[in-house]
Amino acid sequence: MPGDKSISHRAIMLAALAEGTSHIAGFLDGDDTRATARAFAQMGVRIEAARACERIVHGVGLHGLRAPDGDIDCGNAGTGMRLLAGLLAGQAFDATLTGDASLSRRPMRRVIEPLTQMGAQIESEGGMPPLRVHGKRALHGIDYDLPVASAQVKSAILLAGLYARGETRAREPHPTRDYTERMLAAFGWPVEFGAGFAKLSGGHALRATEVSVPADFSSAAFFIVAASLVPGSEIVLRDVGMNPRRTGLVQVLRAMGADIREMNARGQSGEDVADLIIKYAPLRGIDVPIEVVPDMIDEFPILFVAAAAARGTTRVRGAAELRVKESDRIAVMARGLRALGIRIEETADGASIEGGRLEGGAVDSAGDHRCAMSFAVAGLVARAPVRIGDCANVATSFPGFKELANSSGFDLAAGTP
Ligand code: S3P
């Protein structure tokens, strides 16, 4: 499985701001994380790619970035843009963050609001990209209650907090992935954090370190569901990141009847990692517990496919955030699964999916990598071929998906656009 996207973004960012040379192993060489690496190269950071999944970052220190040579294009990456907004708010220069069509429609007020409270000045297009982040602003710490559970917002605040006078605190309505906190600690920055809160003070330094990035659980998720759905399957996925704030899908699939075993559970660079063995098992629909939703926020497209192939009804609620991801994932998955013969009712914050027989047909991923890969899994169990449109963005998070999928028993062919 490819390296973790969330961790790869953060590794580049902290390594760039550290003193000394950091080595990143297991880096995700995808479009999103390459865009983040390119952003720092534009700001004067030398980054070597000895191999595709490795980066050597020559850190310039907290105040060593220089004004970029043009706009910074974050591509499709919400994580890249939101975290960079926080980090750029503390610089001595202005910078403009742009993105592709999908990113240009995503809400940025959630970061602009707290960063402005810290003293930043950020202009947007009615709360959406491009973002013009002004430099030379004196930032100060805030004590912020996040209105939505978002690791990106929390991380933007913490990264601005590195440059702020005094203490910066973030509190979340539900705990989210704590990669920024864990990685700041690994780079030697004093940070206190626990379930749903984090705090740090400005005025320290980041020290270069070695980062070993685990495999991305969200990428593994497509294979976990594929193996669960295809009779006779048994697959092993190695070195998968098992941070509890990411692995809600395991809990939900097990409640649906899935056979998922964890082996060799261990720590690696401050992260939980394990090998997973997944065997075919018939699934039944469940009501997804609302408190698990943030722990599987990126896995709903593939859960919808598992639900479509399960016996009985699966109900999802409390997941309105899905409507502002790379696409409106509730709408895109509902439309696609309906085209494959599944009965699915949308609600504002979820869906009710009746398991049934998946037929062949044409579906549209709306440029969303996770929807495209989910439809590929649907095609694996459908009774006739599924034609998946607008799927080039798979490379944002999972370069080589088609080849790896085909080597494990999928039958994916490139179509004509
Ligand atoms: C991410 C946080 C989540 C997730 C995204 C990656 C991160 O978004 O959906 O894919 O790396 O911090 P939110 O912060 O919007 O919940």
Short mmCIF file of C-alpha atoms and ligand atoms in Angstrom, two decimals:
data_model
loop_
_atom_site.label_atom_id
_atom_site.label_comp_id
_atom_site.label_asym_id
_atom_site.label_seq_id
_atom_site.Cartn_x
_atom_site.Cartn_y
_atom_site.Cartn_z
CA MET A 1 0.00 0.00 0.00
CA PRO A 2 1.26 3.54 -0.66
CA GLY A 3 2.39 5.80 2.18
CA ASP A 4 -0.04 7.76 4.32
CA LYS A 5 -1.14 10.99 2.66
CA SER A 6 -1.85 12.96 5.85
CA ILE A 7 1.49 12.03 7.39
CA SER A 8 3.44 12.66 4.15
CA HIS A 9 2.09 16.25 3.88
CA ARG A 10 3.06 16.97 7.49
CA ALA A 11 6.48 15.34 7.18
CA ILE A 12 7.42 17.64 4.28
CA MET A 13 6.13 20.72 6.12
CA LEU A 14 7.87 20.12 9.45
CA ALA A 15 11.08 18.88 7.81
CA ALA A 16 11.19 22.05 5.69
CA LEU A 17 10.90 24.24 8.82
CA ALA A 18 13.35 22.19 10.86
CA GLU A 19 17.01 22.85 11.44
CA GLY A 20 19.06 20.18 9.69
CA THR A 21 18.39 17.45 7.17
CA SER A 22 15.42 15.11 7.59
CA HIS A 23 14.89 11.80 5.90
CA ILE A 24 11.38 10.64 5.03
CA ALA A 25 10.89 6.95 4.23
CA GLY A 26 7.60 5.55 2.94
CA PHE A 27 6.61 8.94 1.47
CA LEU A 28 3.44 8.98 -0.63
CA ASP A 29 4.59 9.95 -4.11
CA GLY A 30 1.10 11.10 -5.12
CA ASP A 31 -0.08 14.29 -6.79
CA ASP A 32 -1.30 15.88 -3.52
CA THR A 33 1.90 15.39 -1.57
CA ARG A 34 4.08 16.27 -4.56
CA ALA A 35 2.21 19.58 -4.72
CA THR A 36 3.13 20.23 -1.08
CA ALA A 37 6.78 19.37 -1.74
CA ARG A 38 6.73 21.69 -4.77
CA ALA A 39 5.33 24.51 -2.59
CA PHE A 40 8.37 24.31 -0.30
CA ALA A 41 10.77 24.06 -3.24
CA GLN A 42 9.19 27.33 -4.46
CA MET A 43 10.00 28.82 -1.05
CA GLY A 44 13.67 27.85 -1.23
CA VAL A 45 13.73 24.41 0.42
CA ARG A 46 15.94 21.80 -1.24
CA ILE A 47 14.15 18.45 -1.39
CA GLU A 48 15.83 15.42 -2.90
CA ALA A 49 13.90 12.39 -4.14
CA ALA A 50 16.44 9.58 -3.98
CA ARG A 51 13.61 7.11 -4.72
CA ALA A 52 9.89 7.66 -5.38
CA CYS A 53 8.94 6.81 -1.80
CA GLU A 54 11.76 8.73 -0.14
CA ARG A 55 12.52 12.39 0.42
CA ILE A 56 15.56 14.09 1.88
CA VAL A 57 14.57 17.55 3.06
CA HIS A 58 17.19 20.18 3.80
CA GLY A 59 15.37 22.22 6.42
CA VAL A 60 15.74 25.99 6.44
CA GLY A 61 14.58 26.63 10.03
CA LEU A 62 11.39 28.28 11.24
CA HIS A 63 12.23 31.64 9.67
CA GLY A 64 14.21 30.47 6.64
CA LEU A 65 11.52 30.28 3.96
CA ARG A 66 11.62 32.90 1.23
CA ALA A 67 8.80 34.43 -0.82
CA PRO A 68 7.58 31.94 -3.45
CA ASP A 69 8.37 32.67 -7.08
CA GLY A 70 4.65 32.72 -7.98
CA ASP A 71 1.30 31.35 -6.80
CA ILE A 72 1.46 28.10 -4.87
CA ASP A 73 -0.71 25.48 -6.58
CA CYS A 74 -2.03 22.97 -4.03
CA GLY A 75 -3.71 20.89 -6.74
CA ASN A 76 -6.53 18.78 -5.32
CA ALA A 77 -5.25 18.84 -1.74
CA GLY A 78 -7.41 20.33 1.01
CA THR A 79 -4.83 19.24 3.57
CA GLY A 80 -2.05 20.99 1.66
CA MET A 81 -3.97 24.24 1.34
CA ARG A 82 -5.41 24.44 4.85
CA LEU A 83 -2.18 23.54 6.63
CA LEU A 84 -0.16 25.87 4.41
CA ALA A 85 -2.58 28.71 5.20
CA GLY A 86 -1.70 28.35 8.89
CA LEU A 87 2.00 28.07 8.26
CA LEU A 88 2.13 30.99 5.80
CA ALA A 89 0.21 33.25 8.19
CA GLY A 90 3.41 33.45 10.26
CA GLN A 91 5.84 34.30 7.42
CA ALA A 92 7.49 37.60 6.54
CA PHE A 93 6.11 37.53 2.97
CA ASP A 94 2.79 37.35 1.14
CA ALA A 95 1.76 34.19 -0.72
CA THR A 96 -1.22 33.05 -2.78
CA LEU A 97 -2.62 29.52 -2.56
CA THR A 98 -4.57 28.16 -5.54
CA GLY A 99 -6.07 24.77 -6.33
CA ASP A 100 -7.85 22.73 -8.98
CA ALA A 101 -11.58 23.00 -9.75
CA SER A 102 -12.57 20.76 -6.83
CA LEU A 103 -10.36 22.51 -4.26
CA SER A 104 -11.54 25.90 -5.53
CA ARG A 105 -15.06 25.01 -4.35
CA ARG A 106 -14.09 23.88 -0.85
CA PRO A 107 -14.82 25.94 2.28
CA MET A 108 -11.86 27.87 3.70
CA ARG A 109 -13.66 30.08 6.25
CA ARG A 110 -13.07 27.31 8.77
CA VAL A 111 -9.35 28.17 8.70
CA ILE A 112 -9.61 31.88 7.85
CA GLU A 113 -11.75 32.54 10.94
CA PRO A 114 -9.40 31.19 13.65
CA LEU A 115 -6.26 32.38 11.84
CA THR A 116 -7.73 35.90 11.63
CA GLN A 117 -8.40 35.74 15.37
CA MET A 118 -4.68 35.01 15.77
CA GLY A 119 -3.84 38.20 13.87
CA ALA A 120 -3.46 36.79 10.35
CA GLN A 121 -4.76 38.56 7.28
CA ILE A 122 -6.16 36.27 4.58
CA GLU A 123 -8.23 37.21 1.56
CA SER A 124 -10.42 34.68 -0.24
CA GLU A 125 -13.08 34.48 -2.95
CA GLY A 126 -16.15 34.53 -0.72
CA GLY A 127 -14.60 32.01 1.68
CA MET A 128 -13.12 29.84 -1.07
CA PRO A 129 -9.72 29.64 -2.80
CA PRO A 130 -7.59 31.28 -4.00
CA LEU A 131 -6.29 32.41 -0.62
CA ARG A 132 -4.04 35.44 -0.38
CA VAL A 133 -2.11 35.08 2.87
CA HIS A 134 -0.42 38.28 4.00
CA GLY A 135 2.91 38.13 5.77
CA LYS A 136 4.61 40.36 8.36
CA ARG A 137 1.68 39.95 10.77
CA ALA A 138 2.36 39.60 14.49
CA LEU A 139 0.41 36.48 15.53
CA HIS A 140 -0.77 35.74 19.04
CA GLY A 141 -2.07 32.52 20.56
CA ILE A 142 -5.80 31.81 20.89
CA ASP A 143 -7.96 29.39 22.77
CA TYR A 144 -10.23 28.02 20.03
CA ASP A 145 -13.22 25.70 20.12
CA LEU A 146 -13.56 24.17 16.66
CA PRO A 147 -17.14 24.21 15.40
CA VAL A 148 -16.50 21.10 13.23
CA ALA A 149 -14.29 18.11 13.97
CA SER A 150 -11.44 18.75 11.52
CA ALA A 151 -7.80 17.74 11.79
CA GLN A 152 -6.99 20.16 8.99
CA VAL A 153 -8.38 23.13 10.89
CA LYS A 154 -6.73 22.04 14.14
CA SER A 155 -3.42 21.62 12.28
CA ALA A 156 -3.64 25.03 10.59
CA ILE A 157 -4.10 26.64 14.02
CA LEU A 158 -1.20 24.70 15.55
CA LEU A 159 1.14 25.54 12.66
CA ALA A 160 0.29 29.24 12.99
CA GLY A 161 0.84 28.77 16.73
CA LEU A 162 4.52 27.98 16.06
CA TYR A 163 4.87 31.64 15.04
CA ALA A 164 2.51 33.12 17.64
CA ARG A 165 3.26 34.93 20.87
CA GLY A 166 1.95 32.99 23.86
CA GLU A 167 -0.06 29.81 24.00
CA THR A 168 -2.30 28.39 21.25
CA ARG A 169 -5.01 25.93 22.21
CA ALA A 170 -7.45 24.01 19.99
CA ARG A 171 -10.41 22.01 21.26
CA GLU A 172 -12.47 19.72 19.05
CA PRO A 173 -16.10 18.62 19.30
CA HIS A 174 -14.82 15.08 18.61
CA PRO A 175 -11.20 13.91 18.56
CA THR A 176 -9.60 13.80 15.09
CA ARG A 177 -6.33 12.43 13.75
CA ASP A 178 -3.43 13.75 15.82
CA TYR A 179 -0.61 13.49 13.29
CA THR A 180 0.45 17.13 13.53
CA GLU A 181 0.72 16.88 17.30
CA ARG A 182 2.65 13.59 17.20
CA MET A 183 4.98 14.84 14.51
CA LEU A 184 5.66 18.18 16.20
CA ALA A 185 6.74 16.19 19.25
CA ALA A 186 8.96 13.98 17.06
CA PHE A 187 10.61 17.14 15.66
CA GLY A 188 11.29 18.28 19.22
CA TRP A 189 8.60 20.97 19.64
CA PRO A 190 6.94 20.90 23.08
CA VAL A 191 3.24 20.13 22.57
CA GLU A 192 0.57 18.86 24.93
CA PHE A 193 -2.28 16.89 23.46
CA GLY A 194 -4.95 14.38 24.27
CA ALA A 195 -8.33 13.24 22.93
CA GLY A 196 -9.93 16.37 21.47
CA PHE A 197 -7.42 19.00 22.56
CA ALA A 198 -3.93 20.27 21.77
CA LYS A 199 -1.82 23.18 22.96
CA LEU A 200 1.61 24.61 22.27
CA SER A 201 3.55 27.85 22.58
CA GLY A 202 5.65 29.77 20.08
CA GLY A 203 9.34 30.43 20.44
CA HIS A 204 10.89 26.97 20.09
CA ALA A 205 12.71 25.25 17.22
CA LEU A 206 12.09 22.14 15.13
CA ARG A 207 14.98 19.68 14.90
CA ALA A 208 15.46 17.48 11.83
CA THR A 209 14.61 13.83 12.30
CA GLU A 210 13.89 10.55 10.51
CA VAL A 211 10.26 9.91 9.60
CA SER A 212 8.99 6.50 8.62
CA VAL A 213 5.54 6.85 7.05
CA PRO A 214 3.20 3.85 7.46
CA ALA A 215 0.94 2.63 4.65
CA ASP A 216 -2.23 4.68 4.29
CA PHE A 217 -5.20 3.04 6.00
CA SER A 218 -7.54 4.90 3.65
CA SER A 219 -5.84 3.26 0.65
CA ALA A 220 -5.85 -0.12 2.37
CA ALA A 221 -9.61 0.33 2.90
CA PHE A 222 -10.42 -0.42 -0.77
CA PHE A 223 -8.61 -3.76 -0.53
CA ILE A 224 -10.09 -4.55 2.87
CA VAL A 225 -13.59 -4.19 1.44
CA ALA A 226 -12.70 -5.91 -1.85
CA ALA A 227 -11.39 -8.98 0.00
CA SER A 228 -14.43 -8.99 2.29
CA LEU A 229 -16.81 -9.02 -0.69
CA VAL A 230 -15.22 -11.52 -3.08
CA PRO A 231 -15.79 -15.17 -2.08
CA GLY A 232 -12.56 -17.11 -1.56
CA SER A 233 -10.42 -14.01 -0.96
CA GLU A 234 -7.62 -13.86 1.55
CA ILE A 235 -5.16 -10.97 1.43
CA VAL A 236 -2.40 -9.59 3.65
CA LEU A 237 -1.72 -5.86 3.82
CA ARG A 238 1.56 -4.95 5.48
CA ASP A 239 2.68 -2.00 7.63
CA VAL A 240 -0.72 -0.32 7.67
CA GLY A 241 -1.11 2.81 9.83
CA MET A 242 -3.59 1.93 12.59
CA ASN A 243 -3.97 5.26 14.37
CA PRO A 244 -7.28 4.84 16.23
CA ARG A 245 -8.56 8.14 14.79
CA ARG A 246 -8.33 6.58 11.31
CA THR A 247 -9.53 3.02 11.67
CA GLY A 248 -13.25 3.35 12.44
CA LEU A 249 -13.96 1.34 9.28
CA VAL A 250 -12.46 -1.79 10.84
CA GLN A 251 -14.86 -1.52 13.75
CA VAL A 252 -17.85 -0.96 11.45
CA LEU A 253 -16.93 -3.74 9.00
CA ARG A 254 -16.44 -6.18 11.88
CA ALA A 255 -19.90 -5.27 13.17
CA MET A 256 -21.14 -6.06 9.65
CA GLY A 257 -19.53 -9.51 9.85
CA ALA A 258 -16.12 -8.92 8.22
CA ASP A 259 -13.14 -11.16 9.00
CA ILE A 260 -10.24 -8.74 9.62
CA ARG A 261 -7.29 -9.78 11.76
CA GLU A 262 -4.44 -7.60 12.98
CA MET A 263 -0.95 -9.09 13.26
CA ASN A 264 2.40 -7.72 14.43
CA ALA A 265 0.86 -4.63 16.01
CA ARG A 266 3.78 -2.30 16.77
CA GLY A 267 4.92 1.30 17.06
CA GLN A 268 6.83 2.94 14.22
CA SER A 269 8.01 6.57 14.34
CA GLY A 270 5.42 7.29 17.02
CA GLU A 271 2.55 5.75 15.01
CA ASP A 272 0.60 2.50 15.49
CA VAL A 273 1.23 0.05 12.64
CA ALA A 274 0.03 -3.52 11.96
CA ASP A 275 -0.29 -6.12 9.21
CA LEU A 276 -3.88 -6.92 8.30
CA ILE A 277 -5.26 -10.25 7.12
CA ILE A 278 -8.67 -10.02 5.49
CA LYS A 279 -10.77 -12.98 4.42
CA TYR A 280 -14.06 -13.10 2.56
CA ALA A 281 -17.08 -13.00 4.86
CA PRO A 282 -20.72 -12.27 4.05
CA LEU A 283 -21.68 -8.79 5.31
CA ARG A 284 -24.95 -7.54 6.80
CA GLY A 285 -26.18 -3.94 7.05
CA ILE A 286 -25.93 -1.99 10.31
CA ASP A 287 -26.62 1.47 11.72
CA VAL A 288 -23.20 3.13 11.75
CA PRO A 289 -22.64 4.49 15.28
CA ILE A 290 -22.50 8.28 15.04
CA GLU A 291 -19.44 8.53 17.31
CA VAL A 292 -17.33 6.48 14.85
CA VAL A 293 -18.00 8.87 11.94
CA PRO A 294 -14.93 11.15 12.41
CA ASP A 295 -12.70 8.06 12.75
CA MET A 296 -13.67 6.87 9.27
CA ILE A 297 -14.46 10.17 7.57
CA ASP A 298 -12.52 9.29 4.40
CA GLU A 299 -13.91 5.74 4.21
CA PHE A 300 -17.59 6.43 3.52
CA PRO A 301 -17.39 6.02 -0.26
CA ILE A 302 -16.05 2.48 0.18
CA LEU A 303 -18.39 1.78 3.11
CA PHE A 304 -21.30 2.66 0.79
CA VAL A 305 -20.08 -0.06 -1.60
CA ALA A 306 -19.75 -2.58 1.25
CA ALA A 307 -23.29 -1.64 2.32
CA ALA A 308 -24.59 -2.02 -1.23
CA ALA A 309 -23.23 -5.57 -1.36
CA ALA A 310 -24.36 -6.49 2.18
CA ARG A 311 -27.60 -8.17 3.23
CA GLY A 312 -30.05 -5.65 4.74
CA THR A 313 -29.93 -1.91 5.24
CA THR A 314 -27.03 0.27 6.39
CA ARG A 315 -27.80 3.69 7.82
CA VAL A 316 -25.30 6.55 8.08
CA ARG A 317 -25.96 9.83 9.89
CA GLY A 318 -23.90 12.64 11.37
CA ALA A 319 -21.67 12.73 8.29
CA ALA A 320 -22.59 16.10 6.69
CA GLU A 321 -18.85 16.79 6.23
CA LEU A 322 -18.93 14.29 3.35
CA ARG A 323 -20.68 16.95 1.30
CA VAL A 324 -17.61 19.24 1.36
CA LYS A 325 -14.84 16.74 0.61
CA GLU A 326 -13.15 16.44 -2.81
CA SER A 327 -16.74 16.06 -4.07
CA ASP A 328 -20.15 15.84 -2.40
CA ARG A 329 -19.47 12.22 -1.56
CA ILE A 330 -23.01 11.42 -0.45
CA ALA A 331 -24.47 12.64 -3.74
CA VAL A 332 -21.74 11.14 -5.96
CA MET A 333 -21.93 7.70 -4.33
CA ALA A 334 -25.73 7.70 -4.22
CA ARG A 335 -25.96 8.59 -7.92
CA GLY A 336 -23.38 5.98 -8.88
CA LEU A 337 -24.80 3.14 -6.80
CA ARG A 338 -28.31 3.90 -8.06
CA ALA A 339 -26.96 3.59 -11.61
CA LEU A 340 -25.77 0.11 -10.59
CA GLY A 341 -29.25 -0.87 -9.38
CA ILE A 342 -28.95 -0.18 -5.63
CA ARG A 343 -31.71 1.53 -3.63
CA ILE A 344 -30.23 4.36 -1.65
CA GLU A 345 -31.89 7.28 0.06
CA GLU A 346 -29.89 10.42 0.75
CA THR A 347 -30.32 12.59 3.80
CA ALA A 348 -28.62 15.91 4.58
CA ASP A 349 -26.01 14.18 6.76
CA GLY A 350 -25.94 10.60 5.54
CA ALA A 351 -27.79 7.90 3.65
CA SER A 352 -29.75 4.73 3.96
CA ILE A 353 -28.40 2.01 1.68
CA GLU A 354 -30.32 -1.16 0.92
CA GLY A 355 -28.03 -4.03 0.11
CA GLY A 356 -28.80 -5.74 -3.18
CA ARG A 357 -27.38 -7.07 -6.39
CA LEU A 358 -24.90 -4.76 -8.12
CA GLU A 359 -25.49 -4.59 -11.85
CA GLY A 360 -23.13 -3.17 -14.46
CA GLY A 361 -23.45 0.38 -15.73
CA ALA A 362 -21.80 3.77 -16.07
CA VAL A 363 -20.92 5.89 -13.05
CA ASP A 364 -19.28 9.29 -12.61
CA SER A 365 -16.58 9.81 -9.94
CA ALA A 366 -16.84 13.62 -10.26
CA GLY A 367 -13.04 13.83 -10.12
CA ASP A 368 -13.00 12.32 -6.63
CA HIS A 369 -10.21 9.75 -6.13
CA ARG A 370 -11.94 7.89 -3.31
CA CYS A 371 -15.24 7.61 -5.18
CA ALA A 372 -13.43 6.32 -8.28
CA MET A 373 -11.60 3.57 -6.32
CA SER A 374 -14.83 2.68 -4.50
CA PHE A 375 -16.62 2.22 -7.82
CA ALA A 376 -13.72 -0.01 -8.94
CA VAL A 377 -14.49 -2.27 -5.97
CA ALA A 378 -18.19 -2.16 -6.90
CA GLY A 379 -17.16 -3.29 -10.40
CA LEU A 380 -15.32 -6.24 -8.89
CA VAL A 381 -18.56 -7.67 -7.52
CA ALA A 382 -21.03 -6.32 -10.12
CA ARG A 383 -22.70 -8.75 -12.56
CA ALA A 384 -21.50 -6.82 -15.62
CA PRO A 385 -18.74 -4.29 -16.30
CA VAL A 386 -18.84 -0.90 -14.59
CA ARG A 387 -17.57 2.08 -16.55
CA ILE A 388 -16.08 4.70 -14.23
CA GLY A 389 -15.86 8.28 -15.51
CA ASP A 390 -13.61 11.16 -14.38
CA CYS A 391 -11.15 9.04 -12.42
CA ALA A 392 -7.73 10.57 -13.25
CA ASN A 393 -7.50 11.97 -9.70
CA VAL A 394 -6.86 8.48 -8.30
CA ALA A 395 -3.20 9.50 -8.62
CA THR A 396 -3.65 12.17 -5.94
CA SER A 397 -3.61 9.53 -3.20
CA PHE A 398 -2.94 6.14 -4.83
CA PRO A 399 -0.42 6.14 -7.67
CA GLY A 400 -0.35 2.68 -9.25
CA PHE A 401 -3.81 1.71 -8.02
CA LYS A 402 -4.83 0.09 -11.29
CA GLU A 403 -1.72 -2.12 -11.49
CA LEU A 404 -1.89 -3.16 -7.83
CA ALA A 405 -5.62 -3.85 -8.07
CA ASN A 406 -5.18 -5.95 -11.20
CA SER A 407 -2.34 -7.90 -9.62
CA SER A 408 -4.67 -8.85 -6.78
CA GLY A 409 -7.57 -9.99 -8.95
CA PHE A 410 -9.40 -6.89 -10.19
CA ASP A 411 -9.96 -6.55 -13.92
CA LEU A 412 -9.47 -2.82 -14.51
CA ALA A 413 -8.85 -1.53 -18.02
CA ALA A 414 -8.18 2.04 -19.07
CA GLY A 415 -11.15 3.29 -21.08
CA THR A 416 -11.37 6.04 -23.63
CA PRO A 417 -12.14 9.37 -21.98
C1 S3P B 1 -7.11 15.22 6.86
C2 S3P B 1 -8.21 15.48 7.63
C3 S3P B 1 -9.58 15.15 7.20
C4 S3P B 1 -9.59 14.16 6.03
C5 S3P B 1 -8.59 14.51 4.98
C6 S3P B 1 -7.19 14.56 5.55
C7 S3P B 1 -5.78 15.60 7.38
O1 S3P B 1 -10.23 16.32 6.78
O2 S3P B 1 -10.88 14.08 5.48
O3 S3P B 1 -8.64 13.58 3.92
O4 S3P B 1 -4.75 15.16 6.83
O5 S3P B 1 -5.73 16.36 8.35
P1 S3P B 1 -10.92 17.37 7.81
O6 S3P B 1 -9.84 18.00 8.59
O7 S3P B 1 -11.64 18.32 6.94
O8 S3P B 1 -11.83 16.56 8.67
#
